[in-house]
Short mmCIF file of C-alpha atoms in Angstrom, two decimals:
data_model
loop_
_atom_site.label_atom_id
_atom_site.label_comp_id
_atom_site.label_asym_id
_atom_site.label_seq_id
_atom_site.Cartn_x
_atom_site.Cartn_y
_atom_site.Cartn_z
CA MET A 1467 -18.88 -21.86 6.13
CA SER A 1468 -17.86 -18.88 5.01
CA ARG A 1469 -14.23 -17.57 3.53
CA ALA A 1470 -13.63 -14.17 3.26
CA PHE A 1471 -10.72 -13.31 0.48
CA LEU A 1472 -9.69 -9.41 1.44
CA VAL A 1473 -7.39 -7.99 -1.80
CA VAL A 1474 -5.70 -3.94 -1.04
CA MET A 1475 -5.53 -2.86 -5.02
CA ASP A 1476 -2.37 -0.25 -3.19
CA SER A 1477 -2.25 3.63 -5.22
CA VAL A 1478 -5.37 2.13 -7.19
CA GLY A 1479 -7.70 4.82 -6.94
CA ILE A 1480 -10.52 6.47 -8.45
CA GLY A 1481 -10.80 9.48 -8.35
CA GLY A 1482 -13.32 12.35 -6.42
CA ALA A 1483 -12.23 12.08 -2.84
CA PRO A 1484 -14.26 15.19 -1.27
CA ASP A 1485 -11.13 16.71 0.36
CA ALA A 1486 -8.57 16.11 -2.47
CA ALA A 1487 -8.02 20.40 -2.24
CA ALA A 1488 -6.68 20.08 1.63
CA PHE A 1489 -3.54 17.32 0.71
CA PHE A 1490 -0.41 18.16 -2.20
CA ASN A 1491 1.89 16.36 -4.41
CA ASP A 1492 5.22 19.09 -4.03
CA GLY A 1493 3.22 22.27 -3.52
CA THR A 1494 -0.13 21.71 -5.68
CA PRO A 1495 -3.31 20.01 -4.25
CA ASP A 1496 -4.91 16.45 -5.23
CA THR A 1497 -7.54 18.10 -6.86
CA GLY A 1498 -8.53 16.25 -9.95
CA ALA A 1499 -5.15 13.45 -8.97
CA ASN A 1500 -7.43 10.16 -10.77
CA THR A 1501 -5.21 6.95 -10.49
CA LEU A 1502 -7.28 4.92 -12.88
CA GLY A 1503 -9.36 7.40 -14.42
CA HIS A 1504 -5.69 9.28 -16.11
CA ILE A 1505 -4.78 5.64 -16.88
CA ALA A 1506 -7.17 4.63 -18.63
CA ARG A 1507 -7.46 7.37 -20.99
CA ALA A 1508 -3.27 7.62 -21.46
CA CYS A 1509 -3.60 3.72 -22.93
CA ALA A 1510 -7.02 5.23 -24.93
CA GLU A 1511 -4.70 7.50 -26.20
CA GLY A 1512 -2.06 6.18 -27.16
CA ARG A 1513 0.03 7.64 -24.19
CA ALA A 1514 1.03 4.19 -22.79
CA GLU A 1515 2.09 1.29 -25.27
CA GLU A 1516 5.94 0.53 -22.93
CA GLY A 1517 5.26 -3.39 -23.62
CA ARG A 1518 1.06 -3.40 -24.05
CA SER A 1519 -0.70 -1.14 -26.17
CA GLY A 1520 -4.31 -0.13 -27.60
CA PRO A 1521 -6.48 0.31 -24.80
CA LEU A 1522 -6.69 -0.74 -21.47
CA ALA A 1523 -7.93 -4.09 -20.65
CA VAL A 1524 -9.07 -5.72 -17.35
CA PRO A 1525 -12.13 -7.41 -18.35
CA HIS A 1526 -12.66 -9.25 -14.98
CA MET A 1527 -12.60 -6.14 -12.81
CA ARG A 1528 -15.15 -4.52 -14.84
CA ALA A 1529 -17.00 -7.21 -14.92
CA LEU A 1530 -17.37 -6.57 -11.43
CA GLY A 1531 -18.70 -2.78 -11.84
CA LEU A 1532 -14.55 -1.40 -11.51
CA GLY A 1533 -16.16 1.31 -14.53
CA ALA A 1534 -18.83 2.12 -12.73
CA ALA A 1535 -17.26 2.46 -9.87
CA LEU A 1536 -15.12 4.73 -11.69
CA GLU A 1537 -17.86 6.25 -12.72
CA LEU A 1538 -19.14 6.96 -9.22
CA ALA A 1539 -16.80 8.62 -8.05
CA SER A 1540 -14.83 10.86 -10.66
CA GLY A 1541 -17.51 10.65 -13.07
CA GLU A 1542 -14.95 9.35 -15.57
CA ASP A 1543 -17.13 6.80 -17.85
CA LEU A 1544 -13.76 5.49 -19.73
CA LEU A 1545 -14.40 2.05 -18.41
CA ALA A 1546 -18.03 1.80 -19.92
CA GLY A 1547 -19.21 -1.79 -19.85
CA PRO A 1548 -21.92 -4.44 -19.90
CA GLU A 1549 -23.90 -4.11 -16.28
CA PRO A 1550 -22.41 -5.38 -13.12
CA ALA A 1551 -21.78 -8.67 -12.63
CA GLY A 1552 -21.35 -8.65 -8.98
CA LEU A 1553 -20.99 -5.85 -6.16
CA TRP A 1554 -19.50 -2.84 -6.44
CA GLY A 1555 -19.01 0.79 -5.07
CA ALA A 1556 -16.23 3.54 -3.98
CA ALA A 1557 -15.37 4.68 -0.72
CA THR A 1558 -14.49 6.85 1.04
CA GLU A 1559 -11.67 7.70 3.02
CA VAL A 1560 -12.77 9.82 6.64
CA SER A 1561 -8.88 10.01 7.70
CA ARG A 1562 -6.71 12.45 8.19
CA GLY A 1563 -3.81 10.56 5.82
CA LYS A 1564 -2.90 9.49 2.63
CA ASP A 1565 -0.53 6.65 3.71
CA THR A 1566 -0.81 2.44 3.79
CA PRO A 1567 -1.63 2.54 7.83
CA SER A 1568 -4.17 5.03 7.47
CA GLY A 1569 -6.12 3.25 4.21
CA HIS A 1570 -4.94 -0.50 5.83
CA TRP A 1571 -6.04 0.06 9.95
CA GLU A 1572 -9.37 1.85 7.59
CA LEU A 1573 -10.21 -0.61 5.97
CA ALA A 1574 -10.12 -2.85 8.60
CA GLY A 1575 -12.55 -0.75 10.44
CA LEU A 1576 -10.83 1.98 12.59
CA PRO A 1577 -10.39 4.90 11.23
CA VAL A 1578 -6.69 6.43 12.57
CA PRO A 1579 -7.82 8.04 15.55
CA TRP A 1580 -4.87 10.89 16.19
CA ASP A 1581 -2.75 13.34 13.40
CA TRP A 1582 0.47 11.35 12.59
CA HIS A 1583 3.78 12.88 13.10
CA TYR A 1584 5.10 14.45 9.58
CA PHE A 1585 8.45 15.42 8.79
CA PRO A 1586 9.44 18.92 7.78
CA ASP A 1587 10.85 19.68 4.74
CA ALA A 1588 13.72 20.24 5.66
CA VAL A 1589 17.56 19.97 5.89
CA PRO A 1590 17.62 18.62 8.12
CA ALA A 1591 14.22 17.35 8.34
CA PHE A 1592 14.18 14.88 10.72
CA PRO A 1593 14.31 17.09 14.50
CA GLU A 1594 18.57 16.36 16.31
CA GLU A 1595 17.88 13.97 19.09
CA LEU A 1596 16.43 11.90 17.27
CA ARG A 1597 19.71 11.66 14.91
CA VAL A 1598 21.08 11.18 17.84
CA ALA A 1599 18.97 7.74 18.13
CA VAL A 1600 19.62 6.95 15.01
CA ARG A 1601 23.47 7.48 15.42
CA ALA A 1602 23.61 4.96 18.22
CA ALA A 1603 21.60 2.70 17.27
CA ALA A 1604 23.67 2.71 14.09
CA GLY A 1605 27.73 2.56 16.22
CA THR A 1606 27.93 5.13 13.41
CA GLU A 1607 29.78 8.99 13.35
CA GLY A 1608 27.16 10.07 10.45
CA LEU A 1609 23.90 10.17 8.36
CA LEU A 1610 23.14 10.24 4.57
CA ALA A 1611 20.64 11.50 3.61
CA GLU A 1612 18.47 13.65 5.79
CA CYS A 1613 16.36 14.87 3.55
CA HIS A 1614 12.44 14.58 1.58
CA GLY A 1615 13.59 12.09 -0.99
CA SER A 1616 12.28 9.28 -3.00
CA GLY A 1617 13.88 6.07 -2.73
CA THR A 1618 15.38 5.89 -6.10
CA VAL A 1619 16.70 8.71 -5.97
CA MET A 1620 18.95 7.87 -2.60
CA LEU A 1621 20.48 5.38 -3.96
CA ASP A 1622 21.89 7.39 -6.38
CA ARG A 1623 23.22 10.76 -4.33
CA PHE A 1624 24.39 8.49 -1.32
CA GLY A 1625 24.53 5.58 -1.44
CA GLU A 1626 28.50 5.78 -3.50
CA ALA A 1627 28.46 7.97 0.51
CA HIS A 1628 27.22 5.54 1.79
CA LEU A 1629 29.66 2.55 0.61
CA GLN A 1630 32.69 4.41 1.96
CA THR A 1631 31.59 5.91 5.07
CA GLY A 1632 29.42 3.40 6.58
CA TRP A 1633 26.97 5.09 7.32
CA PRO A 1634 22.67 4.71 6.54
CA ILE A 1635 20.43 6.33 4.26
CA CYS A 1636 17.78 8.41 6.04
CA TYR A 1637 15.35 9.69 4.69
CA THR A 1638 11.10 10.81 4.60
CA SER A 1639 8.45 12.06 1.83
CA ALA A 1640 5.10 13.19 2.71
CA ASP A 1641 3.74 10.11 4.29
CA SER A 1642 4.58 9.52 7.38
CA VAL A 1643 7.84 8.06 7.51
CA PHE A 1644 11.07 7.65 8.61
CA GLN A 1645 13.54 5.54 6.01
CA ILE A 1646 17.05 4.21 6.09
CA ALA A 1647 18.61 1.88 2.99
CA ALA A 1648 21.49 0.03 3.39
CA HIS A 1649 23.75 -2.19 1.32
CA GLU A 1650 23.45 -5.47 1.74
CA ASP A 1651 27.02 -6.26 1.54
CA ARG A 1652 28.72 -3.02 3.25
CA PHE A 1653 25.59 -2.17 5.62
CA GLY A 1654 24.30 -5.84 6.16
CA LEU A 1655 20.45 -6.39 5.61
CA ASP A 1656 20.84 -8.66 9.73
CA ARG A 1657 21.80 -4.86 10.69
CA LEU A 1658 19.59 -2.59 9.06
CA LEU A 1659 16.41 -4.82 10.11
CA THR A 1660 17.97 -4.62 14.30
CA LEU A 1661 18.40 -0.97 13.86
CA CYS A 1662 15.42 -0.35 12.37
CA GLU A 1663 13.61 -2.08 14.88
CA THR A 1664 15.72 -1.05 17.81
CA VAL A 1665 14.65 3.17 15.98
CA ALA A 1666 10.85 2.34 15.95
CA PRO A 1667 9.11 2.68 18.99
CA ILE A 1668 11.47 6.31 19.45
CA LEU A 1669 9.64 7.01 16.15
CA HIS A 1670 5.90 5.79 17.60
CA GLN A 1671 6.52 7.88 20.30
CA MET A 1672 6.68 10.23 18.27
CA LYS A 1673 3.31 9.04 15.73
CA VAL A 1674 5.24 8.51 12.85
CA GLY A 1675 3.45 5.75 11.12
CA ARG A 1676 6.00 3.82 9.80
CA VAL A 1677 10.14 2.60 10.05
CA ILE A 1678 10.97 0.72 6.76
CA ALA A 1679 13.88 -0.49 6.38
CA ARG A 1680 14.54 -0.23 2.41
CA PRO A 1681 17.88 -3.20 1.52
CA PHE A 1682 19.43 -2.24 -1.66
CA VAL A 1683 22.41 -3.83 -3.71
CA GLY A 1684 24.88 -2.83 -6.21
CA ALA A 1685 27.57 -0.95 -7.81
CA PRO A 1686 27.14 2.49 -8.22
CA GLY A 1687 24.80 4.09 -11.42
CA ALA A 1688 23.08 0.22 -10.65
CA PHE A 1689 21.67 0.43 -7.31
CA ARG A 1690 18.39 -1.83 -7.00
CA ARG A 1691 16.08 -2.36 -3.73
CA THR A 1692 15.78 -6.02 -2.51
CA LYS A 1693 13.28 -7.88 -2.14
CA ASN A 1694 14.04 -7.70 1.65
CA ARG A 1695 12.51 -4.74 2.79
CA ARG A 1696 10.36 -3.93 6.45
CA ASP A 1697 8.22 -2.21 7.23
CA TYR A 1698 7.57 -1.29 11.24
CA ALA A 1699 4.28 0.33 11.85
CA ILE A 1700 2.99 1.51 14.97
CA ALA A 1701 0.34 -1.46 16.24
CA PRO A 1702 -3.19 -0.32 16.04
CA PRO A 1703 -4.33 0.88 19.87
CA LYS A 1704 -7.85 -0.83 19.12
CA PRO A 1705 -8.93 -4.28 17.97
CA VAL A 1706 -9.01 -4.56 14.04
CA LEU A 1707 -10.45 -6.63 11.17
CA THR A 1708 -7.49 -9.27 11.96
CA ASP A 1709 -8.34 -9.80 15.76
CA TRP A 1710 -12.25 -10.06 15.47
CA VAL A 1711 -11.80 -13.03 13.28
CA GLN A 1712 -8.38 -14.46 15.27
CA GLY A 1713 -11.33 -14.13 18.48
CA ALA A 1714 -13.33 -15.62 16.93
CA GLY A 1715 -11.69 -18.56 15.84
CA GLY A 1716 -10.97 -17.77 11.90
CA ARG A 1717 -7.69 -17.77 10.72
CA VAL A 1718 -6.19 -14.62 9.46
CA ILE A 1719 -3.64 -14.63 6.81
CA GLY A 1720 -1.92 -12.39 5.90
CA VAL A 1721 -0.41 -11.61 2.23
CA GLY A 1722 2.05 -8.91 1.37
CA LYS A 1723 2.39 -6.38 3.67
CA ILE A 1724 0.03 -6.92 5.74
CA SER A 1725 1.46 -8.39 8.75
CA ASP A 1726 3.87 -5.18 8.55
CA ILE A 1727 0.93 -3.01 7.92
CA PHE A 1728 -1.09 -4.05 11.63
CA SER A 1729 2.91 -5.45 13.31
CA ALA A 1730 1.25 -8.42 13.10
CA THR A 1731 -1.79 -7.03 15.54
CA GLY A 1732 -4.12 -10.77 14.13
CA ILE A 1733 -2.11 -12.58 11.70
CA ASP A 1734 -1.66 -16.24 12.16
CA GLU A 1735 0.22 -16.49 9.50
CA SER A 1736 2.84 -14.16 6.66
CA ARG A 1737 3.34 -15.05 3.04
CA THR A 1738 5.37 -11.82 1.69
CA GLY A 1739 7.32 -11.58 -1.69
CA THR A 1740 6.81 -10.20 -5.11
CA ASP A 1741 3.63 -9.08 -6.82
CA GLU A 1742 4.44 -12.41 -7.80
CA GLU A 1743 4.52 -14.48 -5.62
CA LEU A 1744 1.35 -13.17 -3.88
CA MET A 1745 -0.61 -13.61 -7.17
CA ALA A 1746 0.71 -18.09 -6.47
CA HIS A 1747 0.22 -17.04 -2.95
CA LEU A 1748 -2.70 -15.98 -3.27
CA GLU A 1749 -3.85 -19.44 -4.89
CA SER A 1750 -2.43 -21.28 -3.59
CA LEU A 1751 -4.91 -20.56 -0.96
CA VAL A 1752 -8.52 -21.07 -2.87
CA ASP A 1753 -7.49 -23.74 -2.59
CA GLU A 1754 -5.93 -24.16 1.27
CA ALA A 1755 -7.29 -22.22 3.15
CA PRO A 1756 -10.60 -22.46 6.46
CA ASP A 1757 -13.34 -22.45 6.31
CA GLY A 1758 -13.84 -19.49 8.92
CA ALA A 1759 -10.47 -17.68 7.40
CA LEU A 1760 -9.60 -14.13 6.89
CA VAL A 1761 -7.09 -13.84 3.18
CA PHE A 1762 -6.00 -10.17 3.68
CA ALA A 1763 -3.83 -9.22 1.91
CA ASN A 1764 -1.89 -6.18 -0.31
CA PHE A 1765 -0.34 -6.41 -3.50
CA VAL A 1766 2.49 -3.60 -3.56
CA GLU A 1767 4.11 -3.17 -6.69
CA PHE A 1768 1.35 -0.98 -8.47
CA ASP A 1769 2.04 1.94 -5.65
CA SER A 1770 5.84 1.00 -5.67
CA LEU A 1771 7.11 -0.15 -8.84
CA TRP A 1772 5.07 2.85 -10.67
CA GLY A 1773 2.91 4.79 -8.55
CA HIS A 1774 6.26 6.90 -6.92
CA ARG A 1775 8.10 6.31 -10.26
CA ARG A 1776 5.72 8.24 -12.18
CA ASP A 1777 5.70 5.32 -15.63
CA LEU A 1778 2.38 5.04 -16.86
CA SER A 1779 3.07 2.53 -18.83
CA GLY A 1780 4.36 -0.03 -16.10
CA TYR A 1781 1.32 0.77 -14.61
CA ALA A 1782 -1.25 -0.15 -17.22
CA ARG A 1783 0.82 -3.16 -17.11
CA ALA A 1784 0.14 -3.50 -13.17
CA LEU A 1785 -3.15 -3.52 -13.33
CA GLU A 1786 -3.63 -5.43 -17.08
CA TRP A 1787 -0.94 -8.81 -15.30
CA PHE A 1788 -3.37 -8.36 -12.15
CA ASP A 1789 -6.76 -8.35 -13.92
CA ARG A 1790 -5.65 -12.21 -15.56
CA GLY A 1791 -4.79 -12.78 -12.42
CA ILE A 1792 -8.19 -12.45 -11.20
CA GLY A 1793 -10.09 -13.79 -13.47
CA ALA A 1794 -8.42 -17.49 -12.91
CA LEU A 1795 -9.20 -17.05 -9.12
CA LEU A 1796 -13.15 -16.32 -9.86
CA PRO A 1797 -13.49 -19.51 -11.01
CA ARG A 1798 -12.54 -21.67 -8.50
CA LEU A 1799 -13.75 -19.03 -5.40
CA ARG A 1800 -16.71 -22.33 -3.12
CA ASP A 1801 -20.14 -20.76 -3.29
CA CYS A 1802 -19.52 -19.20 0.41
CA ASP A 1803 -16.62 -18.04 -0.19
CA LEU A 1804 -16.90 -13.60 -0.20
CA LEU A 1805 -14.02 -12.37 -3.06
CA CYS A 1806 -13.17 -8.42 -2.01
CA LEU A 1807 -10.99 -6.00 -4.71
CA THR A 1808 -10.31 -2.38 -3.12
CA ALA A 1809 -7.85 0.22 -3.05
CA ASP A 1810 -6.18 2.14 0.23
CA HIS A 1811 -4.97 4.82 -1.27
CA GLY A 1812 -3.69 6.66 -4.40
CA ASN A 1813 -0.58 7.45 -6.24
CA ASP A 1814 -1.96 8.66 -10.18
CA PRO A 1815 1.37 8.70 -12.84
CA THR A 1816 0.37 11.25 -14.10
CA TRP A 1817 0.29 13.72 -10.83
CA ILE A 1818 2.42 16.33 -10.51
CA GLY A 1819 5.58 15.26 -7.39
CA THR A 1820 6.13 11.48 -6.76
CA ASP A 1821 3.70 11.05 -3.40
CA HIS A 1822 0.76 9.69 -3.12
CA THR A 1823 -2.52 11.05 -4.69
CA ARG A 1824 -5.41 11.95 -1.87
CA GLU A 1825 -9.41 9.19 -4.06
CA ARG A 1826 -11.66 7.53 -3.57
CA VAL A 1827 -11.17 3.80 -4.34
CA PRO A 1828 -13.29 0.69 -6.27
CA VAL A 1829 -14.80 -1.44 -3.73
CA LEU A 1830 -15.48 -4.80 -6.11
CA MET A 1831 -17.05 -7.93 -4.45
CA ALA A 1832 -17.41 -11.56 -6.07
CA GLY A 1833 -19.80 -14.26 -4.37
CA ARG A 1834 -22.77 -12.08 -2.84
CA GLY A 1835 -24.56 -11.81 -5.74
CA ALA A 1836 -24.99 -8.48 -7.81
CA GLY A 1837 -25.45 -4.45 -7.47
CA ALA A 1838 -24.75 -1.16 -6.62
CA LEU A 1839 -24.08 -0.50 -2.90
CA GLY A 1840 -22.95 2.98 -3.63
CA GLN A 1841 -20.40 5.57 -2.10
CA ILE A 1842 -19.17 3.98 1.64
CA GLY A 1843 -16.14 4.63 4.09
CA PHE A 1844 -13.18 2.37 3.98
CA SER A 1845 -14.44 1.22 7.73
CA ASP A 1846 -18.07 0.07 5.70
CA VAL A 1847 -15.32 -2.99 4.03
CA ALA A 1848 -14.47 -4.23 7.41
CA ALA A 1849 -17.85 -4.39 8.72
CA SER A 1850 -19.24 -6.17 4.96
CA VAL A 1851 -16.15 -8.61 4.93
CA ALA A 1852 -16.83 -9.19 9.64
CA ALA A 1853 -21.18 -9.73 9.16
CA HIS A 1854 -19.61 -12.40 5.59
CA LEU A 1855 -17.78 -14.51 8.14
CA GLY A 1856 -20.33 -14.29 10.26
CA VAL A 1857 -18.44 -12.69 13.60
CA THR A 1858 -19.27 -9.03 15.66
CA ASN A 1859 -18.26 -5.70 14.12
CA ALA A 1860 -16.71 -3.60 16.54
CA GLY A 1861 -15.89 -0.75 14.10
CA ALA A 1862 -16.75 2.14 12.96
CA GLY A 1863 -19.13 0.71 9.67
CA ARG A 1864 -21.79 -0.41 8.24
CA SER A 1865 -22.38 -3.49 6.63
CA VAL A 1866 -23.42 -3.54 3.00
CA LEU A 1867 -24.24 -6.83 2.49
#
């Protein structure tokens, strides 16, 4: 009986989005952004040499068609190689967002049916009624930041004041998010998670996609975020791939923040941790997942550690590490398994600003032969996984298998 492993390389875009001009970073349109292409070019030109060296080495994903997908999406032939041994294509998103929920929901068969709410780039960025509600839920007289900003910058700017006052640090970005940072010792991790859970319904009613708990530790000048992040996402309004599989009797195992992204919709089991720990979970699930199972994984550190921080070398190192992990998995797949590698948006580390970039994403499939899929939609990924597992596709896409 078939199994499916759907693995999202968070933010590994391949350029070429036809509507990139409608999305912005610091007022500059995303036209020309190309996460993978620009990383590969920088590596080839010797501009990504910290902790690694030379051209980008991702032989296992190249063999599945990563270079071919990059060229199809954006015309860049920087990872050209032999004839791909897998199915490969480039997927285009239709949802009006370049964030995690938009990409994942559509990959799971549900284009976002509304426009997300985004906060203005002003100080304060949040309406007074929301600020009052957050203060009441936190039990504090005030809030810190209340603006747009990068998480690590927020800690540098407001971390010391947070230790002194105990007030939570509240901020947002170009995504539809409301983020709350607090010190695990000074404020308390459980208190932070309770705060986020309490205010999340208010934000969801506003059509804000996620409330994110951002716990951190350390002292001024040496603050660092911990792995205890939690995302409180708005629930999908219709059944998605995880529900289809669960409803057909298959087991659905989320790896990484999948359960958070879908508000645990259709998830039987969740395994979390660092990306290194997630790769270990994926390895064990190749051996342990039952027949009919869907393993749905998200590797977030491409995005959170390297893309947002515009770290070329770090992103290249992460891609090469991930490729080695996938290379170790491929020979262990069973005859009836499907492994699908894809992404949810871009986050070009060469680009202006610190936000996601609007891009097409690769779709690479192992276990169902070889060939070109062409230009497809995000929802076609869900339809294809459903077809492989023999469950009904209740979404917007069509199977390419």
